Amino acid sequence: MELFVAPSILSADFARLAEAAASVAGRPGTPGADWLHVDVMDNHFVPNLTLGLPVVKSIRAATEIPLDCHLMIEDPARWAPGYAEAGAHNVTFHAEATDDPAAVGRDLRKAGAKAGLALKPGTPLEPYLEILRDFDTLLVMTVEPGFGGQEFMAEVLPKVTEARRRVESGHLELRIEVDGGINADTIHAAAEAGADTFVAGSAVYNADDPAKAVAALRELAARR
Ligand code: DX5
Ligand code: ZN
């Protein structure tokens, strides 16, 4: 299983997003970010406001790194497909934000993106196991969504372990992504639990050399 590192630009300088993307791109001999994680918040689903479709379109034009859009918004049925049409590689929305997540997932795939389902820390995995068969990504939040720089919640990891078990047994076929509080001290536990895709915001963009931070996280995750 290939491990992915997805730096979250939430912790970057919003006036310099193209530079933020370039700073984690691969260089000869060093693989860079596999996905660029873009946190879309609408100040309704979460108590914070970040950026929306026009900014995602501009980032898409500014980098070759596949975009991983994490929609922390209400009414994803209405808004999510637009991110797929804008060229996002993976579009993840929250299970808590819609009563028909399976339909939103189908629409995302129809619009040409990979479909991701995100679960807040308090949301159980079991009710979604069947519909996850038609998703490409499961995003297990390891903090309450809304802000970067929060502390990792290890108590959420049993959901990662359970999802990994379902992948190993052939019931599911998807990436298992963790988001929130991932850094050099916590990534090992997430990897050991079975995550294969690691979002890191502050651990990457507060580092002196973001590309080095990405490489270091990848190495630590691979040591599980
Ligand atoms: C939080 C966001 C995360 C955030 C992670 O709601 O979904 O993607 O950027 O930031 P860190 O890595 O600093 O916890
Ligand atoms: Zn996120």
mmCIF file of C-alpha atoms and ligand atoms in Angstrom:
data_model
loop_
_atom_site.group_PDB
_atom_site.id
_atom_site.type_symbol
_atom_site.label_atom_id
_atom_site.label_comp_id
_atom_site.label_asym_id
_atom_site.label_seq_id
_atom_site.Cartn_x
_atom_site.Cartn_y
_atom_site.Cartn_z
ATOM 1 C CA MET A 1 0.000 0.000 0.000
ATOM 2 C CA GLU A 2 1.427 3.318 -1.060
ATOM 3 C CA LEU A 3 1.471 5.943 1.667
ATOM 4 C CA PHE A 4 0.273 9.435 0.764
ATOM 5 C CA VAL A 5 1.142 12.679 2.506
ATOM 6 C CA ALA A 6 -1.308 15.539 1.954
ATOM 7 C CA PRO A 7 -0.160 18.915 3.294
ATOM 8 C CA SER A 8 -3.096 21.116 4.314
ATOM 9 C CA ILE A 9 -2.803 24.675 3.055
ATOM 10 C CA LEU A 10 -5.034 25.803 5.929
ATOM 11 C CA SER A 11 -1.783 26.538 7.772
ATOM 12 C CA ALA A 12 -0.164 28.320 4.805
ATOM 13 C CA ASP A 13 -0.191 32.033 3.937
ATOM 14 C CA PHE A 14 -3.511 32.541 2.099
ATOM 15 C CA ALA A 15 -1.997 35.410 0.100
ATOM 16 C CA ARG A 16 0.642 33.022 -1.266
ATOM 17 C CA LEU A 17 -1.153 29.784 -2.048
ATOM 18 C CA ALA A 18 0.742 29.094 -5.275
ATOM 19 C CA GLU A 19 4.004 29.346 -3.367
ATOM 20 C CA ALA A 20 2.570 27.133 -0.639
ATOM 21 C CA ALA A 21 1.841 24.471 -3.261
ATOM 22 C CA ALA A 22 5.261 24.834 -4.866
ATOM 23 C CA SER A 23 6.977 24.525 -1.494
ATOM 24 C CA VAL A 24 5.743 20.939 -1.052
ATOM 25 C CA ALA A 25 6.130 19.750 -4.650
ATOM 26 C CA GLY A 26 8.544 16.903 -5.366
ATOM 27 C CA ARG A 27 12.126 17.552 -6.404
ATOM 28 C CA PRO A 28 14.560 15.268 -8.205
ATOM 29 C CA GLY A 29 15.261 12.436 -5.789
ATOM 30 C CA THR A 30 12.641 13.505 -3.223
ATOM 31 C CA PRO A 31 8.970 12.731 -3.628
ATOM 32 C CA GLY A 32 6.841 15.653 -2.463
ATOM 33 C CA ALA A 33 3.197 15.950 -1.524
ATOM 34 C CA ASP A 34 0.973 13.292 -3.074
ATOM 35 C CA TRP A 35 -2.153 15.375 -2.618
ATOM 36 C CA LEU A 36 -2.630 19.007 -1.662
ATOM 37 C CA HIS A 37 -5.336 19.154 1.013
ATOM 38 C CA VAL A 38 -7.691 22.122 0.644
ATOM 39 C CA ASP A 39 -10.053 22.789 3.562
ATOM 40 C CA VAL A 40 -13.304 24.406 2.456
ATOM 41 C CA MET A 41 -15.306 25.761 5.423
ATOM 42 C CA ASP A 42 -18.590 27.644 5.182
ATOM 43 C CA ASN A 43 -18.992 29.048 8.707
ATOM 44 C CA HIS A 44 -22.159 26.938 9.081
ATOM 45 C CA PHE A 45 -21.085 23.302 9.177
ATOM 46 C CA VAL A 46 -18.040 24.466 11.173
ATOM 47 C CA PRO A 47 -17.488 27.758 13.010
ATOM 48 C CA ASN A 48 -14.834 28.966 10.573
ATOM 49 C CA LEU A 49 -14.708 30.370 7.050
ATOM 50 C CA THR A 50 -11.893 29.670 4.605
ATOM 51 C CA LEU A 51 -12.203 29.576 0.840
ATOM 52 C CA GLY A 52 -14.486 28.304 -1.903
ATOM 53 C CA LEU A 53 -14.721 27.322 -5.523
ATOM 54 C CA PRO A 54 -13.041 30.349 -7.173
ATOM 55 C CA VAL A 55 -9.951 29.901 -5.005
ATOM 56 C CA VAL A 56 -9.902 26.139 -5.639
ATOM 57 C CA LYS A 57 -9.993 26.843 -9.383
ATOM 58 C CA SER A 58 -7.032 29.195 -9.047
ATOM 59 C CA ILE A 59 -5.035 26.686 -6.987
ATOM 60 C CA ARG A 60 -5.854 24.003 -9.546
ATOM 61 C CA ALA A 61 -4.350 26.200 -12.270
ATOM 62 C CA ALA A 62 -1.280 26.979 -10.164
ATOM 63 C CA THR A 63 -0.091 23.451 -9.330
ATOM 64 C CA GLU A 64 0.225 19.955 -10.731
ATOM 65 C CA ILE A 65 -0.275 18.375 -7.314
ATOM 66 C CA PRO A 66 -3.662 16.591 -7.249
ATOM 67 C CA LEU A 67 -6.114 18.516 -5.079
ATOM 68 C CA ASP A 68 -7.784 16.821 -2.128
ATOM 69 C CA CYS A 69 -10.759 19.041 -1.305
ATOM 70 C CA HIS A 70 -12.190 18.554 2.182
ATOM 71 C CA LEU A 71 -15.618 20.152 2.246
ATOM 72 C CA MET A 72 -16.699 21.151 5.741
ATOM 73 C CA ILE A 73 -19.915 22.645 4.429
ATOM 74 C CA GLU A 74 -23.655 22.223 4.627
ATOM 75 C CA ASP A 75 -25.624 20.937 1.648
ATOM 76 C CA PRO A 76 -22.826 19.017 -0.118
ATOM 77 C CA ALA A 77 -25.417 17.594 -2.534
ATOM 78 C CA ARG A 78 -25.680 21.060 -3.994
ATOM 79 C CA TRP A 79 -22.056 22.223 -3.791
ATOM 80 C CA ALA A 80 -19.717 19.232 -3.894
ATOM 81 C CA PRO A 81 -19.961 18.327 -7.612
ATOM 82 C CA GLY A 82 -18.732 21.834 -8.534
ATOM 83 C CA TYR A 83 -15.391 21.001 -6.934
ATOM 84 C CA ALA A 84 -15.144 17.852 -9.028
ATOM 85 C CA GLU A 85 -15.977 19.825 -12.177
ATOM 86 C CA ALA A 86 -13.279 22.336 -11.199
ATOM 87 C CA GLY A 87 -10.732 19.528 -11.472
ATOM 88 C CA ALA A 88 -10.235 18.443 -7.882
ATOM 89 C CA HIS A 89 -8.782 14.924 -7.838
ATOM 90 C CA ASN A 90 -10.565 13.847 -4.661
ATOM 91 C CA VAL A 91 -13.594 15.545 -3.130
ATOM 92 C CA THR A 92 -14.522 14.616 0.431
ATOM 93 C CA PHE A 93 -17.684 15.801 2.167
ATOM 94 C CA HIS A 94 -19.044 15.118 5.645
ATOM 95 C CA ALA A 95 -21.471 12.288 6.364
ATOM 96 C CA GLU A 96 -23.099 14.496 9.024
ATOM 97 C CA ALA A 97 -23.972 17.180 6.445
ATOM 98 C CA THR A 98 -26.377 15.200 4.263
ATOM 99 C CA ASP A 99 -29.058 12.538 4.585
ATOM 100 C CA ASP A 100 -28.053 10.857 1.324
ATOM 101 C CA PRO A 101 -24.271 10.539 1.274
ATOM 102 C CA ALA A 102 -24.417 7.674 -1.247
ATOM 103 C CA ALA A 103 -26.070 9.964 -3.819
ATOM 104 C CA VAL A 104 -23.471 12.701 -3.305
ATOM 105 C CA GLY A 105 -20.700 10.145 -3.739
ATOM 106 C CA ARG A 106 -22.235 8.953 -7.002
ATOM 107 C CA ASP A 107 -22.517 12.538 -8.272
ATOM 108 C CA LEU A 108 -18.870 13.179 -7.483
ATOM 109 C CA ARG A 109 -17.734 10.160 -9.446
ATOM 110 C CA LYS A 110 -20.022 11.130 -12.309
ATOM 111 C CA ALA A 111 -18.409 14.571 -12.299
ATOM 112 C CA GLY A 112 -14.995 12.946 -12.682
ATOM 113 C CA ALA A 113 -13.538 13.019 -9.166
ATOM 114 C CA LYS A 114 -12.752 10.458 -6.553
ATOM 115 C CA ALA A 115 -15.401 10.481 -3.840
ATOM 116 C CA GLY A 116 -14.556 10.784 -0.166
ATOM 117 C CA LEU A 117 -16.670 10.503 2.968
ATOM 118 C CA ALA A 118 -15.519 12.256 6.154
ATOM 119 C CA LEU A 119 -16.508 11.362 9.713
ATOM 120 C CA LYS A 120 -16.223 13.722 12.678
ATOM 121 C CA PRO A 121 -14.589 12.197 15.782
ATOM 122 C CA GLY A 122 -17.960 11.396 17.371
ATOM 123 C CA THR A 123 -19.528 9.842 14.255
ATOM 124 C CA PRO A 124 -19.463 6.042 14.177
ATOM 125 C CA LEU A 125 -18.232 4.091 11.159
ATOM 126 C CA GLU A 126 -20.722 1.201 11.231
ATOM 127 C CA PRO A 127 -23.763 2.941 9.687
ATOM 128 C CA TYR A 128 -21.644 3.866 6.634
ATOM 129 C CA LEU A 129 -19.891 0.563 5.982
ATOM 130 C CA GLU A 130 -22.253 -0.475 3.183
ATOM 131 C CA ILE A 131 -22.247 2.807 1.241
ATOM 132 C CA LEU A 132 -18.468 3.113 1.627
ATOM 133 C CA ARG A 133 -18.200 0.331 -0.941
ATOM 134 C CA ASP A 134 -18.892 3.056 -3.508
ATOM 135 C CA PHE A 135 -16.325 5.542 -2.176
ATOM 136 C CA ASP A 136 -12.641 6.014 -2.926
ATOM 137 C CA THR A 137 -11.638 7.667 0.323
ATOM 138 C CA LEU A 138 -12.658 7.500 3.971
ATOM 139 C CA LEU A 139 -11.518 10.542 5.938
ATOM 140 C CA VAL A 140 -11.379 9.881 9.666
ATOM 141 C CA MET A 141 -11.136 13.211 11.502
ATOM 142 C CA THR A 142 -8.650 13.046 14.351
ATOM 143 C CA VAL A 143 -9.701 16.507 15.653
ATOM 144 C CA GLU A 144 -13.037 18.333 15.642
ATOM 145 C CA PRO A 145 -13.175 19.932 12.188
ATOM 146 C CA GLY A 146 -12.813 23.691 11.941
ATOM 147 C CA PHE A 147 -9.288 24.695 12.864
ATOM 148 C CA GLY A 148 -5.676 23.717 12.311
ATOM 149 C CA GLY A 149 -3.185 23.246 15.104
ATOM 150 C CA GLN A 150 -5.377 21.161 17.421
ATOM 151 C CA GLU A 151 -4.326 18.153 19.429
ATOM 152 C CA PHE A 152 -4.557 14.673 17.880
ATOM 153 C CA MET A 153 -7.380 12.489 19.278
ATOM 154 C CA ALA A 154 -5.951 8.969 19.516
ATOM 155 C CA GLU A 155 -9.326 7.696 20.769
ATOM 156 C CA VAL A 156 -10.621 7.906 17.177
ATOM 157 C CA LEU A 157 -8.118 5.355 15.869
ATOM 158 C CA PRO A 158 -10.293 2.258 16.436
ATOM 159 C CA LYS A 159 -12.368 3.499 13.456
ATOM 160 C CA VAL A 160 -9.221 3.462 11.334
ATOM 161 C CA THR A 161 -8.387 -0.049 12.521
ATOM 162 C CA GLU A 162 -11.908 -1.259 11.730
ATOM 163 C CA ALA A 163 -11.847 0.322 8.261
ATOM 164 C CA ARG A 164 -8.449 -1.258 7.565
ATOM 165 C CA ARG A 165 -9.850 -4.639 8.604
ATOM 166 C CA ARG A 166 -12.671 -4.180 6.060
ATOM 167 C CA VAL A 167 -10.176 -3.295 3.356
ATOM 168 C CA GLU A 168 -7.995 -6.316 4.121
ATOM 169 C CA SER A 169 -11.011 -8.607 4.035
ATOM 170 C CA GLY A 170 -12.028 -7.230 0.640
ATOM 171 C CA HIS A 171 -15.253 -5.618 1.854
ATOM 172 C CA LEU A 172 -13.975 -2.112 1.109
ATOM 173 C CA GLU A 173 -11.498 -0.725 -1.388
ATOM 174 C CA LEU A 174 -10.521 2.808 -0.479
ATOM 175 C CA ARG A 175 -7.878 5.068 0.971
ATOM 176 C CA ILE A 176 -8.029 5.620 4.711
ATOM 177 C CA GLU A 177 -7.105 9.200 5.441
ATOM 178 C CA VAL A 178 -6.511 10.829 8.820
ATOM 179 C CA ASP A 179 -6.790 14.566 9.334
ATOM 180 C CA GLY A 180 -6.016 16.670 12.374
ATOM 181 C CA GLY A 181 -3.054 16.869 14.721
ATOM 182 C CA ILE A 182 -0.833 14.703 12.523
ATOM 183 C CA ASN A 183 2.836 15.423 13.234
ATOM 184 C CA ALA A 184 6.110 13.614 13.886
ATOM 185 C CA ASP A 185 4.834 12.463 17.302
ATOM 186 C CA THR A 186 1.419 11.170 16.213
ATOM 187 C CA ILE A 187 1.783 9.867 12.658
ATOM 188 C CA HIS A 188 3.170 6.531 13.794
ATOM 189 C CA ALA A 189 0.043 5.695 15.804
ATOM 190 C CA ALA A 190 -2.193 6.605 12.866
ATOM 191 C CA ALA A 191 -0.110 4.505 10.474
ATOM 192 C CA GLU A 192 -0.061 1.578 12.862
ATOM 193 C CA ALA A 193 -3.848 1.733 13.127
ATOM 194 C CA GLY A 194 -4.017 1.366 9.339
ATOM 195 C CA ALA A 195 -4.185 4.841 7.819
ATOM 196 C CA ASP A 196 -2.480 5.210 4.431
ATOM 197 C CA THR A 197 -3.084 8.909 3.737
ATOM 198 C CA PHE A 198 -1.943 11.590 6.156
ATOM 199 C CA VAL A 199 -3.081 15.204 6.183
ATOM 200 C CA ALA A 200 -0.729 17.605 7.967
ATOM 201 C CA GLY A 201 -1.212 21.337 8.163
ATOM 202 C CA SER A 202 0.758 22.996 10.932
ATOM 203 C CA ALA A 203 3.401 20.233 10.978
ATOM 204 C CA VAL A 204 4.242 21.068 7.348
ATOM 205 C CA TYR A 205 3.640 24.788 6.967
ATOM 206 C CA ASN A 206 5.021 25.863 10.336
ATOM 207 C CA ALA A 207 8.256 24.008 9.528
ATOM 208 C CA ASP A 208 11.250 25.912 8.157
ATOM 209 C CA ASP A 209 11.342 23.626 5.129
ATOM 210 C CA PRO A 210 7.861 22.304 4.228
ATOM 211 C CA ALA A 211 9.216 19.817 1.661
ATOM 212 C CA LYS A 212 11.557 18.337 4.261
ATOM 213 C CA ALA A 213 8.684 18.075 6.720
ATOM 214 C CA VAL A 214 6.659 16.127 4.125
ATOM 215 C CA ALA A 215 9.569 13.736 3.515
ATOM 216 C CA ALA A 216 10.102 13.251 7.259
ATOM 217 C CA LEU A 217 6.427 12.467 7.857
ATOM 218 C CA ARG A 218 6.421 9.970 5.001
ATOM 219 C CA GLU A 219 9.400 8.189 6.488
ATOM 220 C CA LEU A 220 7.865 8.032 9.964
ATOM 221 C CA ALA A 221 4.592 6.680 8.561
ATOM 222 C CA ALA A 222 6.466 3.982 6.659
ATOM 223 C CA ARG A 223 8.064 2.762 9.894
ATOM 224 C CA ARG A 224 4.802 1.416 11.281
HETATM 225 C C1 DX5 B 1 -9.270 20.867 10.318
HETATM 226 C C2 DX5 B 1 -8.817 20.589 8.913
HETATM 227 C C3 DX5 B 1 -7.459 20.060 8.794
HETATM 228 C C4 DX5 B 1 -6.372 20.989 9.293
HETATM 229 C C5 DX5 B 1 -5.324 20.148 9.929
HETATM 230 O O1 DX5 B 1 -10.645 21.061 10.340
HETATM 231 O O2 DX5 B 1 -9.687 19.664 8.293
HETATM 232 O O3 DX5 B 1 -7.184 19.662 7.468
HETATM 233 O O4 DX5 B 1 -5.766 21.743 8.301
HETATM 234 O O5 DX5 B 1 -4.387 20.967 10.515
HETATM 235 P P1 DX5 B 1 -3.319 20.360 11.538
HETATM 236 O O6 DX5 B 1 -2.503 19.386 10.793
HETATM 237 O O7 DX5 B 1 -2.560 21.568 11.982
HETATM 238 O O8 DX5 B 1 -4.113 19.721 12.647
HETATM 239 ZN ZN ZN B 2 -9.034 18.845 6.354
#
